CSV table of C-alpha atoms in Angstrom, one decimal:
chain,number,residue,atom,x,y,z
A,23,MET,CA,-33.6,42.9,-22.2
A,24,ALA,CA,-35.4,45.9,-23.6
A,25,ASP,CA,-36.6,44.0,-26.7
A,26,TRP,CA,-39.8,43.0,-25.1
A,27,LEU,CA,-40.7,46.6,-24.3
A,28,ALA,CA,-39.9,47.7,-27.8
A,29,ALA,CA,-42.2,45.0,-29.1
A,30,LEU,CA,-45.0,46.3,-26.8
A,31,ASP,CA,-44.4,49.8,-28.1
A,32,ARG,CA,-44.7,48.5,-31.7
A,33,ARG,CA,-48.0,46.8,-30.9
A,34,ALA,CA,-49.3,50.1,-29.3
A,35,GLU,CA,-48.3,51.9,-32.5
A,36,LEU,CA,-50.3,49.4,-34.6
A,37,ARG,CA,-53.3,49.8,-32.4
A,38,ALA,CA,-53.1,53.6,-32.6
A,39,LYS,CA,-53.0,53.4,-36.4
A,40,ALA,CA,-56.1,51.2,-36.3
A,41,GLY,CA,-57.9,53.6,-34.0
A,42,LEU,CA,-57.8,51.1,-31.1
A,43,THR,CA,-55.9,53.0,-28.5
A,44,ARG,CA,-57.6,52.9,-25.1
A,45,ARG,CA,-56.9,55.4,-22.3
A,46,LEU,CA,-58.0,55.7,-18.7
A,47,LYS,CA,-60.1,58.7,-18.0
A,48,PRO,CA,-60.5,59.3,-14.2
A,49,ARG,CA,-63.6,61.2,-13.1
A,50,PRO,CA,-63.9,63.4,-10.1
A,51,ALA,CA,-66.4,62.9,-7.4
A,52,ASP,CA,-68.3,66.1,-8.5
A,53,ASP,CA,-68.3,65.0,-12.2
A,54,GLN,CA,-70.8,67.0,-14.2
A,55,MET,CA,-70.8,64.8,-17.2
A,56,THR,CA,-74.2,63.4,-18.3
A,57,ASP,CA,-73.6,59.7,-18.1
A,58,LEU,CA,-74.8,57.5,-21.0
A,59,ALA,CA,-71.9,55.2,-20.7
A,60,GLY,CA,-72.1,53.7,-17.2
A,61,ASN,CA,-74.4,50.8,-16.2
A,62,ASP,CA,-76.3,52.5,-13.3
A,63,TYR,CA,-79.7,51.8,-15.0
A,64,LEU,CA,-81.9,52.7,-12.1
A,65,GLY,CA,-79.8,55.5,-10.7
A,66,LEU,CA,-79.3,53.6,-7.4
A,67,ALA,CA,-75.5,54.0,-7.0
A,68,THR,CA,-76.0,57.3,-5.2
A,69,HIS,CA,-79.5,56.7,-3.7
A,70,PRO,CA,-79.5,57.8,-0.1
A,71,GLN,CA,-80.8,54.5,1.2
A,72,VAL,CA,-78.0,52.7,-0.6
A,73,THR,CA,-75.2,54.9,0.6
A,74,THR,CA,-76.5,55.0,4.1
A,75,ALA,CA,-76.6,51.2,4.3
A,76,ALA,CA,-73.1,51.0,2.9
A,77,ALA,CA,-71.8,53.7,5.3
A,78,ALA,CA,-73.3,51.8,8.3
A,79,ALA,CA,-71.7,48.6,7.2
A,80,LEU,CA,-68.4,50.3,6.6
A,81,SER,CA,-68.4,51.6,10.2
A,82,ALA,CA,-69.4,48.2,11.6
A,83,TYR,CA,-67.1,45.9,9.5
A,84,GLY,CA,-64.3,48.2,8.3
A,85,LEU,CA,-63.0,48.7,4.8
A,86,GLY,CA,-62.5,45.1,3.5
A,87,ALA,CA,-63.7,41.6,4.2
A,88,THR,CA,-60.2,40.7,5.5
A,89,GLY,CA,-60.2,37.3,3.9
A,90,SER,CA,-61.8,34.8,1.5
A,91,ARG,CA,-65.4,33.7,2.0
A,92,LEU,CA,-64.3,30.4,3.5
A,93,VAL,CA,-61.8,31.9,6.0
A,94,ARG,CA,-63.1,35.2,7.5
A,95,GLY,CA,-64.7,37.0,4.6
A,96,SER,CA,-68.3,35.8,5.0
A,97,THR,CA,-70.4,38.2,7.0
A,98,ASP,CA,-74.0,38.7,8.0
A,99,ALA,CA,-74.2,41.3,5.1
A,100,HIS,CA,-73.2,38.7,2.6
A,101,GLN,CA,-75.7,36.1,3.9
A,102,ALA,CA,-78.6,38.6,3.9
A,103,LEU,CA,-77.8,39.7,0.3
A,104,GLU,CA,-77.5,36.1,-0.9
A,105,ASP,CA,-80.8,35.1,0.7
A,106,GLU,CA,-82.7,38.0,-0.9
A,107,LEU,CA,-81.1,37.5,-4.2
A,108,ALA,CA,-82.2,33.8,-4.3
A,109,GLN,CA,-85.7,34.8,-3.3
A,110,TRP,CA,-85.9,37.6,-6.0
A,111,LEU,CA,-84.5,35.3,-8.7
A,112,GLY,CA,-86.6,32.3,-7.7
A,113,THR,CA,-83.7,30.0,-7.2
A,114,ASP,CA,-82.7,27.7,-4.3
A,115,ARG,CA,-79.6,29.6,-3.5
A,116,ALA,CA,-77.4,32.4,-4.6
A,117,LEU,CA,-73.6,32.9,-4.1
A,118,VAL,CA,-71.9,36.3,-4.2
A,119,PHE,CA,-68.5,36.7,-5.8
A,120,SER,CA,-66.2,39.7,-5.8
A,121,SER,CA,-66.9,40.4,-9.5
A,122,GLY,CA,-69.2,39.2,-12.3
A,123,TYR,CA,-66.2,38.2,-14.3
A,124,LEU,CA,-65.1,35.7,-11.6
A,125,ALA,CA,-68.7,34.5,-11.2
A,126,ASN,CA,-68.9,33.6,-14.9
A,127,ILE,CA,-65.5,31.9,-14.9
A,128,GLY,CA,-66.3,30.0,-11.7
A,129,ALA,CA,-69.7,28.9,-12.9
A,130,LEU,CA,-68.4,27.6,-16.2
A,131,ARG,CA,-65.5,25.7,-14.6
A,132,ALA,CA,-67.9,24.1,-12.1
A,133,LEU,CA,-70.4,23.0,-14.8
A,134,VAL,CA,-67.7,21.2,-16.8
A,135,GLN,CA,-67.0,17.5,-16.4
A,136,PRO,CA,-65.2,15.1,-18.6
A,137,ARG,CA,-66.4,15.2,-22.3
A,138,THR,CA,-68.6,18.3,-21.6
A,139,LEU,CA,-69.5,20.3,-24.7
A,140,LEU,CA,-70.1,24.1,-24.3
A,141,VAL,CA,-72.3,25.7,-26.9
A,142,SER,CA,-71.6,29.5,-26.7
A,143,ASP,CA,-73.4,32.4,-28.5
A,144,ALA,CA,-71.1,34.4,-30.8
A,145,HIS,CA,-72.0,37.7,-29.1
A,146,ASN,CA,-71.3,36.5,-25.6
A,147,HIS,CA,-69.4,38.7,-23.2
A,148,ALA,CA,-65.6,38.3,-22.8
A,149,SER,CA,-66.1,36.8,-19.3
A,150,LEU,CA,-68.1,34.0,-20.8
A,151,ILE,CA,-65.7,33.5,-23.6
A,152,ASP,CA,-62.8,33.4,-21.1
A,153,GLY,CA,-64.7,31.0,-18.9
A,154,CYS,CA,-65.2,28.6,-21.8
A,155,ARG,CA,-61.5,28.8,-22.6
A,156,ILE,CA,-60.3,28.4,-19.0
A,157,SER,CA,-62.7,25.4,-18.4
A,158,GLY,CA,-60.7,23.4,-21.0
A,159,ALA,CA,-63.9,22.0,-22.4
A,160,GLU,CA,-64.6,21.7,-26.2
A,161,THR,CA,-66.5,24.8,-27.2
A,162,VAL,CA,-68.7,25.3,-30.2
A,163,VAL,CA,-69.5,29.0,-31.0
A,164,THR,CA,-72.9,29.3,-32.7
A,165,PRO,CA,-74.2,32.3,-34.7
A,166,HIS,CA,-75.9,34.9,-32.6
A,167,ALA,CA,-79.3,34.0,-31.2
A,168,ASP,CA,-79.5,31.0,-33.6
A,169,VAL,CA,-81.6,28.4,-31.9
A,170,ASN,CA,-81.4,26.0,-34.8
A,171,ALA,CA,-77.6,26.2,-34.7
A,172,VAL,CA,-77.6,25.4,-31.0
A,173,ALA,CA,-79.9,22.4,-31.6
A,174,ALA,CA,-77.6,21.2,-34.4
A,175,ALA,CA,-74.5,21.4,-32.2
A,176,LEU,CA,-76.2,19.5,-29.4
A,177,ALA,CA,-77.5,16.9,-31.8
A,178,ALA,CA,-74.0,16.3,-33.2
A,179,ALA,CA,-72.8,15.3,-29.7
A,180,PRO,CA,-75.3,12.7,-28.5
A,181,GLY,CA,-74.7,11.3,-25.0
A,182,ARG,CA,-72.2,14.0,-24.0
A,183,PRO,CA,-72.9,16.4,-21.1
A,184,ALA,CA,-73.5,19.8,-22.5
A,185,VAL,CA,-74.1,23.4,-21.5
A,186,VAL,CA,-75.7,26.1,-23.6
A,187,VAL,CA,-74.1,29.5,-22.7
A,188,THR,CA,-75.7,32.8,-23.4
A,189,GLU,CA,-76.4,36.3,-22.1
A,190,SER,CA,-80.0,37.3,-21.6
A,191,VAL,CA,-79.7,40.9,-22.8
A,192,PHE,CA,-76.5,41.1,-24.8
A,193,SER,CA,-74.0,43.7,-23.7
A,194,VAL,CA,-73.2,45.1,-27.2
A,195,ASP,CA,-76.5,45.6,-29.0
A,196,GLY,CA,-78.9,45.2,-26.1
A,197,ASP,CA,-81.1,42.5,-27.8
A,198,LEU,CA,-82.7,39.7,-25.8
A,199,ALA,CA,-81.8,36.1,-26.3
A,200,PRO,CA,-84.6,33.6,-27.1
A,201,LEU,CA,-84.3,32.1,-23.7
A,202,ALA,CA,-87.5,30.0,-23.7
A,203,ARG,CA,-86.6,28.4,-27.0
A,204,LEU,CA,-83.0,27.8,-26.0
A,205,HIS,CA,-84.1,26.2,-22.8
A,206,ALA,CA,-86.5,23.9,-24.7
A,207,VAL,CA,-83.7,22.8,-27.1
A,208,ALA,CA,-81.3,22.3,-24.2
A,209,ARG,CA,-83.8,20.2,-22.2
A,210,ARG,CA,-84.6,18.1,-25.2
A,211,HIS,CA,-80.9,17.2,-25.5
A,212,GLY,CA,-80.3,16.8,-21.8
A,213,ALA,CA,-78.2,19.9,-21.7
A,214,LEU,CA,-78.0,22.7,-19.1
A,215,LEU,CA,-78.6,26.4,-19.8
A,216,LEU,CA,-76.3,29.0,-18.3
A,217,VAL,CA,-77.6,32.6,-18.6
A,218,ASP,CA,-75.7,35.7,-17.8
A,219,ASP,CA,-78.5,38.1,-16.7
A,220,ALA,CA,-76.3,41.1,-16.0
A,221,HIS,CA,-78.0,43.6,-18.3
A,222,ALA,CA,-81.5,42.4,-17.6
A,223,MET,CA,-81.5,42.0,-13.9
A,224,GLY,CA,-83.3,45.0,-12.3
A,225,VAL,CA,-84.5,46.2,-15.8
A,226,ILE,CA,-86.9,43.6,-17.1
A,227,GLY,CA,-89.0,40.8,-15.8
A,228,PRO,CA,-91.5,40.6,-12.8
A,229,ALA,CA,-90.2,43.0,-10.1
A,230,GLY,CA,-87.2,43.4,-12.3
A,231,ALA,CA,-86.0,39.9,-11.6
A,232,GLY,CA,-84.4,39.7,-15.1
A,233,GLY,CA,-84.5,37.9,-18.4
A,234,VAL,CA,-84.7,34.4,-16.9
A,235,ALA,CA,-87.7,35.4,-14.8
A,236,ALA,CA,-89.3,37.1,-17.8
A,237,ALA,CA,-89.0,33.9,-19.8
A,238,LYS,CA,-90.7,32.0,-16.9
A,239,LEU,CA,-87.6,29.9,-16.3
A,240,SER,CA,-87.0,30.9,-12.7
A,241,GLY,CA,-86.0,27.9,-10.5
A,242,GLU,CA,-85.8,25.4,-13.3
A,243,PRO,CA,-83.3,22.7,-12.2
A,244,ASP,CA,-81.4,22.8,-15.4
A,245,VAL,CA,-80.8,26.6,-15.5
A,246,VAL,CA,-78.0,28.5,-13.8
A,247,VAL,CA,-78.1,32.3,-13.6
A,248,THR,CA,-75.1,34.6,-13.3
A,249,ALA,CA,-75.0,38.4,-13.1
A,250,THR,CA,-73.1,41.3,-11.9
A,251,LEU,CA,-74.2,43.5,-9.0
A,252,SER,CA,-72.6,46.5,-10.7
A,253,LYS,CA,-75.3,47.5,-13.2
A,254,ALA,CA,-79.0,48.1,-12.1
A,255,LEU,CA,-78.0,47.5,-8.5
A,256,GLY,CA,-75.3,50.2,-8.7
A,257,GLY,CA,-72.7,48.4,-6.7
A,258,ALA,CA,-70.0,45.8,-7.4
A,259,GLY,CA,-69.5,42.0,-7.3
A,260,GLY,CA,-71.1,39.1,-9.1
A,261,LEU,CA,-73.5,36.2,-8.4
A,262,VAL,CA,-74.3,32.7,-9.4
A,263,ALA,CA,-77.8,31.4,-8.6
A,264,GLY,CA,-79.4,28.0,-9.2
A,265,PRO,CA,-80.0,24.7,-7.6
A,266,ALA,CA,-78.7,24.2,-4.0
A,267,GLU,CA,-76.6,21.3,-5.1
A,268,PHE,CA,-74.7,23.4,-7.6
A,269,VAL,CA,-74.1,26.3,-5.2
A,270,ARG,CA,-72.8,23.8,-2.7
A,271,HIS,CA,-70.4,22.5,-5.4
A,272,LEU,CA,-69.2,26.0,-6.1
A,273,VAL,CA,-68.6,26.7,-2.4
A,274,GLU,CA,-66.5,23.5,-2.1
A,275,THR,CA,-64.7,23.5,-5.4
A,276,GLY,CA,-65.0,26.9,-7.1
A,277,ARG,CA,-61.4,28.3,-7.4
A,278,THR,CA,-62.6,31.9,-8.2
A,279,PHE,CA,-64.7,31.7,-5.0
A,280,ILE,CA,-62.4,29.8,-2.6
A,281,PHE,CA,-59.2,31.7,-3.3
A,282,ASP,CA,-60.5,35.2,-3.8
A,283,THR,CA,-60.9,37.9,-1.1
A,284,ALA,CA,-64.6,38.4,-0.4
A,285,LEU,CA,-66.6,41.4,-1.6
A,286,PRO,CA,-66.3,44.2,1.0
A,287,PRO,CA,-69.2,44.0,3.5
A,288,ALA,CA,-70.1,47.7,2.9
A,289,VAL,CA,-70.6,46.9,-0.8
A,290,ALA,CA,-72.8,43.9,0.1
A,291,ALA,CA,-74.9,46.0,2.4
A,292,GLY,CA,-75.3,48.7,-0.1
A,293,VAL,CA,-76.3,46.3,-2.9
A,294,HIS,CA,-78.8,44.7,-0.5
A,295,ALA,CA,-80.4,48.1,0.0
A,296,ALA,CA,-80.4,48.7,-3.8
A,297,LEU,CA,-82.0,45.3,-4.3
A,298,GLY,CA,-85.0,46.3,-2.2
A,299,LEU,CA,-85.4,49.5,-4.2
A,300,ALA,CA,-85.1,47.6,-7.5
A,301,ARG,CA,-87.7,45.1,-6.5
A,302,ALA,CA,-90.2,47.9,-5.8
A,303,GLY,CA,-89.0,50.0,-8.8
A,304,ASP,CA,-91.7,49.5,-11.4
A,305,GLY,CA,-91.9,53.3,-11.7
A,306,LEU,CA,-88.2,53.6,-12.4
A,307,ARG,CA,-88.4,50.8,-15.0
A,308,ALA,CA,-91.3,52.6,-16.7
A,309,GLU,CA,-89.3,55.8,-16.9
A,310,LEU,CA,-86.3,53.9,-18.2
A,311,SER,CA,-88.4,52.2,-20.9
A,312,ASP,CA,-89.8,55.6,-21.9
A,313,ARG,CA,-86.3,57.1,-22.2
A,314,VAL,CA,-85.1,54.2,-24.3
A,315,GLY,CA,-88.0,54.7,-26.7
A,316,LEU,CA,-87.4,58.5,-26.9
A,317,ALA,CA,-83.7,58.0,-27.7
A,318,VAL,CA,-84.3,55.4,-30.4
A,319,ASP,CA,-86.9,57.6,-32.1
A,320,ARG,CA,-84.7,60.7,-32.1
A,321,LEU,CA,-81.6,58.8,-33.3
A,322,ARG,CA,-83.5,57.1,-36.1
A,323,ALA,CA,-85.2,60.3,-37.1
A,324,ALA,CA,-81.7,61.7,-37.6
A,325,GLY,CA,-80.8,58.9,-40.1
A,326,LEU,CA,-78.6,56.9,-37.7
A,327,THR,CA,-78.6,53.1,-37.6
A,328,VAL,CA,-79.8,52.0,-34.2
A,329,SER,CA,-80.3,48.6,-32.6
A,330,VAL,CA,-83.7,47.3,-31.4
A,331,PRO,CA,-83.2,47.4,-27.7
A,332,ASP,CA,-84.9,45.0,-25.4
A,333,ALA,CA,-83.7,46.6,-22.2
A,334,ALA,CA,-81.6,49.7,-21.7
A,335,VAL,CA,-78.6,49.2,-24.0
A,336,ILE,CA,-78.7,51.1,-27.4
A,337,SER,CA,-76.2,50.5,-30.1
A,338,VAL,CA,-75.6,53.2,-32.7
A,339,THR,CA,-73.4,52.3,-35.7
A,340,ALA,CA,-70.3,54.3,-36.5
A,341,PRO,CA,-68.6,54.3,-39.9
A,342,GLY,CA,-65.4,52.8,-38.4
A,343,PRO,CA,-63.1,52.7,-35.3
A,344,GLU,CA,-61.6,56.2,-35.8
A,345,ALA,CA,-65.0,57.7,-36.5
A,346,ALA,CA,-66.4,56.1,-33.4
A,347,THR,CA,-63.5,57.4,-31.3
A,348,THR,CA,-63.9,60.9,-32.6
A,349,TRP,CA,-67.6,60.8,-32.1
A,350,ALA,CA,-67.3,59.7,-28.5
A,351,ALA,CA,-64.7,62.4,-27.9
A,352,ASP,CA,-66.9,65.1,-29.4
A,353,CYS,CA,-69.7,64.0,-27.1
A,354,ARG,CA,-67.4,64.1,-24.1
A,355,ASP,CA,-66.2,67.6,-25.1
A,356,ARG,CA,-69.9,68.7,-24.9
A,357,GLY,CA,-70.5,67.1,-21.5
A,358,VAL,CA,-71.9,63.7,-22.5
A,359,ALA,CA,-70.2,60.4,-21.7
A,360,VAL,CA,-71.0,57.5,-24.2
A,361,GLY,CA,-69.5,54.1,-24.7
A,362,CYS,CA,-67.3,53.5,-27.7
A,363,PHE,CA,-67.1,49.9,-28.9
A,364,ARG,CA,-64.6,48.9,-31.5
A,365,PRO,CA,-63.0,45.7,-32.7
A,366,PRO,CA,-61.7,43.5,-31.1
A,367,SER,CA,-64.3,44.3,-28.4
A,368,THR,CA,-67.2,43.8,-30.8
A,369,PRO,CA,-68.2,40.4,-32.0
A,370,ASP,CA,-69.0,41.4,-35.5
A,371,SER,CA,-66.1,43.8,-36.4
A,372,ARG,CA,-68.5,46.7,-36.4
A,373,SER,CA,-67.8,49.9,-34.5
A,374,ARG,CA,-70.5,51.7,-32.6
A,375,LEU,CA,-71.4,54.0,-29.8
A,376,ARG,CA,-73.1,52.1,-27.0
A,377,LEU,CA,-75.6,54.1,-25.0
A,378,THR,CA,-76.7,52.8,-21.6
A,379,ILE,CA,-79.8,54.6,-20.5
A,380,SER,CA,-80.3,55.5,-16.8
A,381,ALA,CA,-83.4,56.6,-15.0
A,382,GLY,CA,-81.1,58.4,-12.6
A,383,VAL,CA,-80.0,61.1,-15.0
A,384,PRO,CA,-82.1,64.3,-14.8
A,385,ARG,CA,-84.7,64.2,-17.7
A,386,ALA,CA,-83.7,67.5,-19.2
A,387,ALA,CA,-80.0,66.5,-19.2
A,388,PHE,CA,-80.9,63.2,-20.8
A,389,GLU,CA,-82.8,64.7,-23.6
A,390,ARG,CA,-80.0,67.2,-24.2
A,391,ALA,CA,-77.5,64.4,-24.3
A,392,VAL,CA,-79.4,62.6,-27.1
A,393,ASP,CA,-79.4,65.9,-29.1
A,394,VAL,CA,-75.6,66.1,-28.6
A,395,ILE,CA,-75.2,62.6,-30.0
A,396,VAL,CA,-77.2,63.5,-33.1
A,397,GLU,CA,-75.4,66.9,-33.6
A,398,THR,CA,-71.9,65.3,-33.3
A,399,ALA,CA,-72.6,62.3,-35.5
A,400,PRO,CA,-70.0,61.7,-38.3
């Protein structure tokens, strides 16, 4: 009976030899680490208006939603958040899920019908990859940001329903997908376009409405938008936004919506407050952009290989998995938290530090953190 546990130990040993061990690192409430690893791009997670709104809803509704959205889990807080999200994103409706992961899986399952072809970018997030797999549809993975490859995949399946699946700002290297060109190709072939706007929403686009809005695709009837509420909005949960008919279909058939306990009302209320701040946050976005430019310039001046960021994600190449792990640990020892991405989490088998820049980190601490990354580089 213990053989299966021994097999798991052996797998853990192999991961350790490859530098792929992962460990949980709990942080205290008074953590003093300079955070270049989290996704709180605008610094709204601790904003007084956000925490006050969440606290008021916590007092009014209690800790949890107490049920799924279709039973007892839908509250006024959820409805208000969904209404403003739809208005912000320029869509008919928006639907809030308990996580971005479930939103992506639910959206992809709902878009698939018999003979559907999914055309998925090679750098897509794991939630999109898993959504494609769980949907059961045939999936063609195309080279990263290659519009011609997407066109060829669609042309090879004439007459079949199809969905082009992409992130807007990609979560590993922070580059922006050619959304307008992808949409043009998709429309030419009668396909839909699903865009995970998680790392763009709140950061780019008019009033921070994201990559889809920046590409002037808001409200297009053949575009579906997904995102998390845990990045620039500083909360938790996920969303799917698009035509009213599609959102109705999700409410009535989406398993990751129907059978999941709803997002806590306090979180919905806090995110709603953060949304208002994000919409009016052009100053925060300007500061964020300035910090991204400063970091890229300093890192490149030190001879490091750095991605060309289109939002607030910066990728810095490491020599290998072990070097990346050591580099991240050295930064942490000096009070700086950075992301450490290694295979199999990276789509190109390249190890790197991932820096997520936040306007909420004190400026002096941010500049010191960039210096620490340079000083500890392998």
